[in-house]
């Protein structure tokens, strides 16, 4: 028993098989495959493969049919010369299915009769060795006469035969019996059967006289009789026609052969000879000089052929030259010199069977059935799918020519496999010949494909050109794009494997069983060791999941049968759309600035070309300079030298023609530059533009309704892919930095960014924030030392807060300030911390914040008897809450410098007078009498009066609830400023987190101003959310409104709030409006059961007004982050109610 081979022991095709020379040299062409018994017998230029007996039998596989014909003829010849009556029927019919083989069997019989001594090993072609030996014994002194009649070679009219016997008068012959008699016995034979009326068929007696002209055995080979009979119906004979006479002759001949041993008739009848009658009249008759079909009565001809079939069925011994089980043997024998031992066949079959069985769900059921192993062994080196496709599918195509067609396809495939020596991507590391080896890159294969396309009436030539193979170097087929993807990853060319296999499985006339399944593709293509999922990915890419390799004519979406169609796919239409360049550019820009950079609070400069186009300012924090690919695309960080990036970084100007000067605020610049991947983004923008062109002009592309339904999905996919590609293409960020040797340009540092699930601008900020290069709004206060070391550049004793901000913009060693709040917090910390020396003065409010202990030390040194509490416009530094970035707000380097620089005022606690100096304060003496407005008491000091209060009847304000001691005080208080309302809103659409931050900051600023105006401290005012408005626009406005409605009832505080909704969608000639007013829960239920307006509007928006109750505090705006999708851009407006707290309703002086 042969031991199983390991995988490394199994030889490749090239190692195991030895192709024949004519195969390797590409000499197997039509003429060498077109067997013609008539030409072999009587022709002058017959190819050696048929004319030379030894060569012919070397190339002939001894099928059961071939050996059956040789055995029967040999037995009858032996019986004749022994004077015995043979057991074999005298008439043999060659019944063909796939593989034909009829002509081959006829030629084999002809060579046996004429040149048996040249057959190398006759025992190989007989069914018994005894027959071969007995036949050989006759060769020296016995011969066999032969006649070959092919119905398409002889018209039923007088013609001279092609074979002329020397020394004889050559007659013109019109009948089948005349030709046979002349071929066997010359003029003498012709005269025997033509006595009297030569158009009247001879009977058995005349045939007996004919065959008695010689003692030699005769073999008569006939082919294409049906074709001859159909035309013979047009020749009148007595009261009938020549076809009737021919049938009489054939019946007499068959009867004679069945009763005598000296004649053997071999007749071929194609399987469809009696079924496809119309094809008879499409055949050319070699000796036709004039058209005879006009005289043919089709009903009569059809009746005649039917009668011929009845005769053939009654008398013939049928032999099938090539059974299905012999097909692989026939092909293998013709293409290869050698055969392979059984052990190797078994090992290969077992290896593949194990591969299929281990993952049976990935392959057809037939692949893992027990008989599958024997099937692989039987068809080796051909994969079973090759043999099955050629024998059970393509063989039905008229132009395929059965075995001849199979050899014409397989010969160039073998030639290419061995010419490449297994090194090419299509031929490397191979053990089996596959369907994808029958590739149109070979001219012969391409020609045959075109012929088949014509037969099945399906023009697949565009599909081959666009999707499989063409010779145009500027037009790469889609499969090759897919091949490149896999080859670059060390995998086989899966694209070509899939599409080539599929084209062969699509060659079926009509729509019946066209195409194939995915598991069949894997079965026909995959080999042990390969990853099956790669085939699934490749199929998906070819069907459109990959823009680059999506096929134009391959169909099979939604797991349907894979097949090629003459109808273009949506991908073909998209590829042909050819949008304007400007439209592509606009989409690229729109994606960059709206989707990738949209919602940013930074100032964005779009593709500036000159230094004056970027302001030299610190008024707006964070100037993002976006360079577009038309201006600069880089592959290496150093590529920015002498570009618009370095020019803008170095210089500034007030106008186009203004003088250029060094840029002051370099540390406010961030440059964003695209890398070479932007080309992929541009290609995707082109695809998105193409999809829109097809959507806008559907009639121009001939797509069906179902295909048009695919376009919105493809548009959305392209738009999403484009956004991701743009984000990833803009991977180069440059920011100011202290000069160092490793910088791409002096003073510019480079960072690579990678975007995952955020916007491009957020990725830029996150990268710089992680690198410690920017100060964002969520940064805590920096230390006083940081302020002193990085920002303190005072010319005198102080710097305004604006100057401090400006200093950040000038210092490249400092982080880039993106939000003023961290700076404000840092200044406040520097003032408030006990160990800090700084002091603060607000010129607008004429108030300073200083260290009380430093104050006491200063006045102690001056020997001035004042206390800190007596300084009217000085407050302890720790009470500083609000710091603005304004020229009226100033930081002093110490409490002493502040006191020396500003006018400190002193207030008399008794009379309330303000005094401008400590001297005036010390000398001040007041005489006052303070009356109580509610009782007759008077007081000499304010302190006594305040201790007296409250007194008598109180007067409460109905608005703010504060209490007044007198009615006059209440009257003076009116109109009451409380409660108040402040509004914060976004200036443009922004993502929810940024919108909330912006609005919260705006409201805080307004509240701070109110506190200043009314001399209030922080805890005295209560803030409540009075209402907020959300506005969403764009294609998915309604969808996002539905999402918000769904989330609201799940949030504490929003279930029972009042909600109003306005929705409007505008179309070309109409618009749709929707209104709603109710609670949050009702809002969710209503939108859930409201159908979205149909169609694709040109513009739509949805506006949601949430009228919150007072229990929802302002700091609960973070709820919005839970109910609004994170990447959604919205416009937001928030209305906040302000009122005094219950325990702080005290009189406030404006």
PDB file of C-alpha atoms in Angstrom, residues 925-1105:
ATOM      1  CA  UNK A 925     -14.650 114.607  61.730  1.00  0.00           C
ATOM      2  CA  UNK A 926     -18.364 114.308  60.999  1.00  0.00           C
ATOM      3  CA  UNK A 927     -21.479 115.482  62.851  1.00  0.00           C
ATOM      4  CA  UNK A 928     -24.560 113.634  61.619  1.00  0.00           C
ATOM      5  CA  UNK A 929     -27.966 112.613  62.807  1.00  0.00           C
ATOM      6  CA  UNK A 930     -29.506 109.545  61.291  1.00  0.00           C
ATOM      7  CA  UNK A 931     -33.260 109.190  61.523  1.00  0.00           C
ATOM      8  CA  UNK A 932     -35.031 105.863  61.508  1.00  0.00           C
ATOM      9  CA  UNK A 933     -37.624 105.989  58.763  1.00  0.00           C
ATOM     10  CA  UNK A 934     -40.017 103.763  60.649  1.00  0.00           C
ATOM     11  CA  UNK A 935     -39.761 105.273  64.123  1.00  0.00           C
ATOM     12  CA  UNK A 936     -38.829 108.660  65.637  1.00  0.00           C
ATOM     13  CA  UNK A 937     -35.391 107.477  66.892  1.00  0.00           C
ATOM     14  CA  UNK A 938     -32.232 109.237  65.687  1.00  0.00           C
ATOM     15  CA  UNK A 939     -28.618 108.046  65.764  1.00  0.00           C
ATOM     16  CA  UNK A 940     -25.241 109.783  65.744  1.00  0.00           C
ATOM     17  CA  UNK A 941     -23.397 107.031  63.908  1.00  0.00           C
ATOM     18  CA  UNK A 942     -24.179 104.653  61.155  1.00  0.00           C
ATOM     19  CA  UNK A 943     -23.167 101.752  63.358  1.00  0.00           C
ATOM     20  CA  UNK A 944     -25.791 102.659  65.937  1.00  0.00           C
ATOM     21  CA  UNK A 945     -28.427 102.950  63.236  1.00  0.00           C
ATOM     22  CA  UNK A 946     -27.633  99.550  61.731  1.00  0.00           C
ATOM     23  CA  UNK A 947     -27.781  97.946  65.147  1.00  0.00           C
ATOM     24  CA  UNK A 948     -31.258  99.434  65.538  1.00  0.00           C
ATOM     25  CA  UNK A 949     -32.573  97.736  62.421  1.00  0.00           C
ATOM     26  CA  UNK A 950     -34.879  96.160  61.606  1.00  0.00           C
ATOM     27  CA  UNK A 951     -37.442  98.494  62.938  1.00  0.00           C
ATOM     28  CA  UNK A 952     -41.189  98.674  62.604  1.00  0.00           C
ATOM     29  CA  UNK A 953     -43.043  97.623  59.408  1.00  0.00           C
ATOM     30  CA  UNK A 954     -41.038  96.004  56.609  1.00  0.00           C
ATOM     31  CA  UNK A 955     -41.738  96.516  52.873  1.00  0.00           C
ATOM     32  CA  UNK A 956     -41.145  93.510  50.563  1.00  0.00           C
ATOM     33  CA  UNK A 957     -40.513  93.709  46.801  1.00  0.00           C
ATOM     34  CA  UNK A 958     -43.003  91.490  44.974  1.00  0.00           C
ATOM     35  CA  UNK A 959     -40.468  90.710  42.252  1.00  0.00           C
ATOM     36  CA  UNK A 960     -37.285  89.836  44.071  1.00  0.00           C
ATOM     37  CA  UNK A 961     -38.648  89.344  47.595  1.00  0.00           C
ATOM     38  CA  UNK A 962     -36.170  91.658  49.280  1.00  0.00           C
ATOM     39  CA  UNK A 963     -37.233  93.540  52.398  1.00  0.00           C
ATOM     40  CA  UNK A 964     -37.048  97.364  52.776  1.00  0.00           C
ATOM     41  CA  UNK A 965     -37.306  99.282  56.017  1.00  0.00           C
ATOM     42  CA  UNK A 966     -39.283 102.144  54.499  1.00  0.00           C
ATOM     43  CA  UNK A 967     -41.813 102.637  51.803  1.00  0.00           C
ATOM     44  CA  UNK A 968     -39.561 105.292  50.297  1.00  0.00           C
ATOM     45  CA  UNK A 969     -36.762 102.745  50.001  1.00  0.00           C
ATOM     46  CA  UNK A 970     -39.076 100.315  48.227  1.00  0.00           C
ATOM     47  CA  UNK A 971     -40.198 103.074  45.850  1.00  0.00           C
ATOM     48  CA  UNK A 972     -36.603 103.989  45.042  1.00  0.00           C
ATOM     49  CA  UNK A 973     -35.938 100.326  44.365  1.00  0.00           C
ATOM     50  CA  UNK A 974     -38.524 100.250  41.564  1.00  0.00           C
ATOM     51  CA  UNK A 975     -38.455  99.196  38.841  1.00  0.00           C
ATOM     52  CA  UNK A 976     -37.011  96.001  40.334  1.00  0.00           C
ATOM     53  CA  UNK A 977     -34.243  94.478  38.183  1.00  0.00           C
ATOM     54  CA  UNK A 978     -35.072  90.982  39.425  1.00  0.00           C
ATOM     55  CA  UNK A 979     -35.626  88.370  38.231  1.00  0.00           C
ATOM     56  CA  UNK A 980     -33.519  88.794  35.075  1.00  0.00           C
ATOM     57  CA  UNK A 981     -33.107  86.708  31.960  1.00  0.00           C
ATOM     58  CA  UNK A 982     -29.915  86.229  29.962  1.00  0.00           C
ATOM     59  CA  UNK A 983     -29.558  84.391  26.627  1.00  0.00           C
ATOM     60  CA  UNK A 984     -26.567  82.535  25.206  1.00  0.00           C
ATOM     61  CA  UNK A 985     -26.438  81.139  21.695  1.00  0.00           C
ATOM     62  CA  UNK A 986     -24.066  79.720  19.074  1.00  0.00           C
ATOM     63  CA  UNK A 987     -23.077  81.833  16.097  1.00  0.00           C
ATOM     64  CA  UNK A 988     -22.867  78.830  13.750  1.00  0.00           C
ATOM     65  CA  UNK A 989     -23.520  75.071  13.839  1.00  0.00           C
ATOM     66  CA  UNK A 990     -21.233  73.220  16.270  1.00  0.00           C
ATOM     67  CA  UNK A 991     -20.985  69.790  17.879  1.00  0.00           C
ATOM     68  CA  UNK A 992     -22.912  69.580  21.134  1.00  0.00           C
ATOM     69  CA  UNK A 993     -19.900  69.682  23.496  1.00  0.00           C
ATOM     70  CA  UNK A 994     -18.536  72.811  21.877  1.00  0.00           C
ATOM     71  CA  UNK A 995     -21.979  74.421  21.708  1.00  0.00           C
ATOM     72  CA  UNK A 996     -22.544  73.811  25.437  1.00  0.00           C
ATOM     73  CA  UNK A 997     -19.094  75.194  26.302  1.00  0.00           C
ATOM     74  CA  UNK A 998     -19.637  78.293  24.164  1.00  0.00           C
ATOM     75  CA  UNK A 999     -23.067  79.066  25.577  1.00  0.00           C
ATOM     76  CA  UNK A1000     -22.051  78.363  29.187  1.00  0.00           C
ATOM     77  CA  UNK A1001     -19.105  80.748  28.833  1.00  0.00           C
ATOM     78  CA  UNK A1002     -21.295  83.468  27.318  1.00  0.00           C
ATOM     79  CA  UNK A1003     -23.896  83.192  30.104  1.00  0.00           C
ATOM     80  CA  UNK A1004     -21.198  83.199  32.797  1.00  0.00           C
ATOM     81  CA  UNK A1005     -19.735  86.381  31.314  1.00  0.00           C
ATOM     82  CA  UNK A1006     -23.134  88.077  31.328  1.00  0.00           C
ATOM     83  CA  UNK A1007     -23.866  86.964  34.889  1.00  0.00           C
ATOM     84  CA  UNK A1008     -20.472  88.242  36.009  1.00  0.00           C
ATOM     85  CA  UNK A1009     -21.250  91.631  34.512  1.00  0.00           C
ATOM     86  CA  UNK A1010     -24.597  91.708  36.331  1.00  0.00           C
ATOM     87  CA  UNK A1011     -22.839  90.906  39.573  1.00  0.00           C
ATOM     88  CA  UNK A1012     -20.447  93.773  39.002  1.00  0.00           C
ATOM     89  CA  UNK A1013     -23.320  96.118  38.224  1.00  0.00           C
ATOM     90  CA  UNK A1014     -25.225  95.198  41.379  1.00  0.00           C
ATOM     91  CA  UNK A1015     -22.321  94.659  43.721  1.00  0.00           C
ATOM     92  CA  UNK A1016     -23.285  91.030  44.206  1.00  0.00           C
ATOM     93  CA  UNK A1017     -21.181  88.079  45.250  1.00  0.00           C
ATOM     94  CA  UNK A1018     -21.369  84.745  43.477  1.00  0.00           C
ATOM     95  CA  UNK A1019     -23.706  82.879  45.792  1.00  0.00           C
ATOM     96  CA  UNK A1020     -26.346  85.605  45.888  1.00  0.00           C
ATOM     97  CA  UNK A1021     -27.823  84.814  42.438  1.00  0.00           C
ATOM     98  CA  UNK A1022     -29.609  81.605  41.492  1.00  0.00           C
ATOM     99  CA  UNK A1023     -29.515  80.527  37.827  1.00  0.00           C
ATOM    100  CA  UNK A1024     -32.224  78.314  36.293  1.00  0.00           C
ATOM    101  CA  UNK A1025     -32.684  76.993  32.766  1.00  0.00           C
ATOM    102  CA  UNK A1026     -35.757  78.774  31.394  1.00  0.00           C
ATOM    103  CA  UNK A1027     -35.692  77.287  27.902  1.00  0.00           C
ATOM    104  CA  UNK A1028     -33.436  76.074  25.131  1.00  0.00           C
ATOM    105  CA  UNK A1029     -33.789  75.843  21.377  1.00  0.00           C
ATOM    106  CA  UNK A1030     -32.041  73.211  19.215  1.00  0.00           C
ATOM    107  CA  UNK A1031     -31.890  73.605  15.433  1.00  0.00           C
ATOM    108  CA  UNK A1032     -30.570  70.852  13.158  1.00  0.00           C
ATOM    109  CA  UNK A1033     -30.193  71.033   9.405  1.00  0.00           C
ATOM    110  CA  UNK A1034     -29.063  68.656   6.639  1.00  0.00           C
ATOM    111  CA  UNK A1035     -30.131  65.386   5.004  1.00  0.00           C
ATOM    112  CA  UNK A1036     -30.631  63.592   8.306  1.00  0.00           C
ATOM    113  CA  UNK A1037     -32.337  66.366  10.311  1.00  0.00           C
ATOM    114  CA  UNK A1038     -35.557  64.389  10.809  1.00  0.00           C
ATOM    115  CA  UNK A1039     -33.633  61.238  11.786  1.00  0.00           C
ATOM    116  CA  UNK A1040     -31.679  63.098  14.448  1.00  0.00           C
ATOM    117  CA  UNK A1041     -34.863  64.753  15.694  1.00  0.00           C
ATOM    118  CA  UNK A1042     -36.298  61.266  16.165  1.00  0.00           C
ATOM    119  CA  UNK A1043     -33.219  60.273  18.163  1.00  0.00           C
ATOM    120  CA  UNK A1044     -33.528  63.312  20.458  1.00  0.00           C
ATOM    121  CA  UNK A1045     -37.219  62.562  21.006  1.00  0.00           C
ATOM    122  CA  UNK A1046     -36.382  58.984  21.922  1.00  0.00           C
ATOM    123  CA  UNK A1047     -33.738  59.983  24.457  1.00  0.00           C
ATOM    124  CA  UNK A1048     -35.648  62.810  26.259  1.00  0.00           C
ATOM    125  CA  UNK A1049     -38.022  60.656  28.359  1.00  0.00           C
ATOM    126  CA  UNK A1050     -35.009  58.737  29.706  1.00  0.00           C
ATOM    127  CA  UNK A1051     -33.396  61.857  31.232  1.00  0.00           C
ATOM    128  CA  UNK A1052     -34.284  63.145  34.686  1.00  0.00           C
ATOM    129  CA  UNK A1053     -35.896  66.562  34.443  1.00  0.00           C
ATOM    130  CA  UNK A1054     -36.973  66.310  30.804  1.00  0.00           C
ATOM    131  CA  UNK A1055     -39.948  63.947  30.985  1.00  0.00           C
ATOM    132  CA  UNK A1056     -42.543  66.577  31.766  1.00  0.00           C
ATOM    133  CA  UNK A1057     -41.064  69.730  30.297  1.00  0.00           C
ATOM    134  CA  UNK A1058     -43.042  71.493  27.591  1.00  0.00           C
ATOM    135  CA  UNK A1059     -41.755  70.935  24.062  1.00  0.00           C
ATOM    136  CA  UNK A1060     -42.501  72.721  20.806  1.00  0.00           C
ATOM    137  CA  UNK A1061     -41.278  71.392  17.446  1.00  0.00           C
ATOM    138  CA  UNK A1062     -41.104  73.023  14.044  1.00  0.00           C
ATOM    139  CA  UNK A1063     -40.026  70.984  10.985  1.00  0.00           C
ATOM    140  CA  UNK A1064     -39.780  72.274   7.433  1.00  0.00           C
ATOM    141  CA  UNK A1065     -38.505  70.551   4.268  1.00  0.00           C
ATOM    142  CA  UNK A1066     -38.257  72.381   0.956  1.00  0.00           C
ATOM    143  CA  UNK A1067     -38.476  70.661  -2.433  1.00  0.00           C
ATOM    144  CA  UNK A1068     -38.160  72.054  -5.945  1.00  0.00           C
ATOM    145  CA  UNK A1069     -41.846  72.939  -6.180  1.00  0.00           C
ATOM    146  CA  UNK A1070     -43.240  72.390  -2.694  1.00  0.00           C
ATOM    147  CA  UNK A1071     -42.467  72.251   1.004  1.00  0.00           C
ATOM    148  CA  UNK A1072     -43.617  70.250   4.041  1.00  0.00           C
ATOM    149  CA  UNK A1073     -44.192  71.639   7.552  1.00  0.00           C
ATOM    150  CA  UNK A1074     -44.798  69.798  10.841  1.00  0.00           C
ATOM    151  CA  UNK A1075     -45.739  71.321  14.226  1.00  0.00           C
ATOM    152  CA  UNK A1076     -45.949  69.868  17.734  1.00  0.00           C
ATOM    153  CA  UNK A1077     -46.660  71.245  21.235  1.00  0.00           C
ATOM    154  CA  UNK A1078     -46.740  69.031  24.332  1.00  0.00           C
ATOM    155  CA  UNK A1079     -44.704  67.305  27.054  1.00  0.00           C
ATOM    156  CA  UNK A1080     -41.368  65.581  26.545  1.00  0.00           C
ATOM    157  CA  UNK A1081     -42.952  62.146  26.755  1.00  0.00           C
ATOM    158  CA  UNK A1082     -45.718  63.141  24.311  1.00  0.00           C
ATOM    159  CA  UNK A1083     -43.006  64.514  22.002  1.00  0.00           C
ATOM    160  CA  UNK A1084     -41.232  61.139  21.942  1.00  0.00           C
ATOM    161  CA  UNK A1085     -44.479  59.214  21.330  1.00  0.00           C
ATOM    162  CA  UNK A1086     -45.566  61.612  18.571  1.00  0.00           C
ATOM    163  CA  UNK A1087     -42.329  61.451  16.561  1.00  0.00           C
ATOM    164  CA  UNK A1088     -42.196  57.700  17.002  1.00  0.00           C
ATOM    165  CA  UNK A1089     -45.518  57.335  15.195  1.00  0.00           C
ATOM    166  CA  UNK A1090     -45.034  60.103  12.658  1.00  0.00           C
ATOM    167  CA  UNK A1091     -43.789  59.070   9.249  1.00  0.00           C
ATOM    168  CA  UNK A1092     -40.810  60.951   7.960  1.00  0.00           C
ATOM    169  CA  UNK A1093     -41.756  63.124   4.942  1.00  0.00           C
ATOM    170  CA  UNK A1094     -40.910  61.193   1.785  1.00  0.00           C
ATOM    171  CA  UNK A1095     -38.393  62.111  -0.874  1.00  0.00           C
ATOM    172  CA  UNK A1096     -35.058  63.872  -0.709  1.00  0.00           C
ATOM    173  CA  UNK A1097     -35.668  67.594  -0.038  1.00  0.00           C
ATOM    174  CA  UNK A1098     -33.273  70.228  -1.264  1.00  0.00           C
ATOM    175  CA  UNK A1099     -33.152  71.678   2.264  1.00  0.00           C
ATOM    176  CA  UNK A1100     -34.637  70.690   5.604  1.00  0.00           C
ATOM    177  CA  UNK A1101     -34.361  71.724   9.224  1.00  0.00           C
ATOM    178  CA  UNK A1102     -35.897  70.740  12.536  1.00  0.00           C
ATOM    179  CA  UNK A1103     -36.177  73.166  15.473  1.00  0.00           C
ATOM    180  CA  UNK A1104     -36.951  71.901  18.985  1.00  0.00           C
ATOM    181  CA  UNK A1105     -37.880  74.357  21.774  1.00  0.00           C
TER     182      UNK A1105
END
